[in-house]
Phi, psi and omega in degrees: 000133176269121180274095184206134176295144182230140178295141176195144179221118178279157183298137176248121182276328181203153178215152180212156176236089185286346180215134175232118180257191183294318183241334183229170177218171175246132181240143176241121179243140169265109190252134178279123179277166180303332180272004178095349178288160180242126180235154181265133179234124176257136178205158179276131175266123190233142182289344185102163185216164170232153177220154186231115170270099183268116186248123182270181185289349178259017179062039176247146179259135178282123182238153169235151178243125189221144177287131177239104189299319182303327181256358178056046178215156167264120186251141168283129185221168167262156180306137183201162178189170183282153168273085189292332184253123179306130180079006182298139176295120185296329177297315180297321178295320180294318178297321178296315181295320179297321178292312186291320186273333184231354183055046182230147172238163182224146181270330186241130181228136173219157172280124178272311178193161174239133182220155164262127186291311181215074188294349176281345184214004183203144180263018180298129173245137181236132170256124180257121180262151167257123180243130179227172185070054187279148173205162179293135179286153178272161175088186185286143177293145177292135181279120183264162179211172179056227183299328183292338180291344182252016185289147171250159183231150177200158170238120191237134178302144181304316182300322179292324178292319177301316179300314181295323178296310183289339177274357181077025182260344180234132191232348183297129186305309185293324177296310182298310181297317182296312182294313181291329175292321177299313180297318180295320179296319178295322181284342181264244184274001178091162183293337178293343181269358179296155179293150177294160185297335182261018181302145180300150182224100185299324183292327180221080181302148182209165175263131181291000000 
């Protein structure tokens, strides 16, 4: 048996969009089950996201701390953002987010992992990049607003982040997935075996 996710779409008898927000919406589908019954499934429709695990020459990860209202916490996270433009190249979006949120650029980019954040209730797909060869970006800093105006910054050793994740002290999905994927890649075939930055992404197709 090959352990690999496979595309599949069950029949939808009816669909509705009871809520449309600024960036996401809620969709209701009447889905035909294998036994022929029809059940209603509500889920959030999301444009997709990118995240950047930016690793410096001292084996530290660039982090930001940001207030997240739904969970009522300030979370340590890696730079991330929405794929605002349909079909947008995720690498370009990741480079933009690293610049806007941290005023940093990177020379080396690879795909670290692709994940669905909450596939039982949301179709959000996230591509997590590994960025290395970091340096300060040139030009004027991007002007932040709202929650981003209160962000804190840090560079934290990978080993310390692993400890914090396993101790239940760090909870951001992209941070947890990114750091543990980095450790797994190093323990496996090495970072040189990671997919190239322009690797195809079935969940969010794009033009290179």
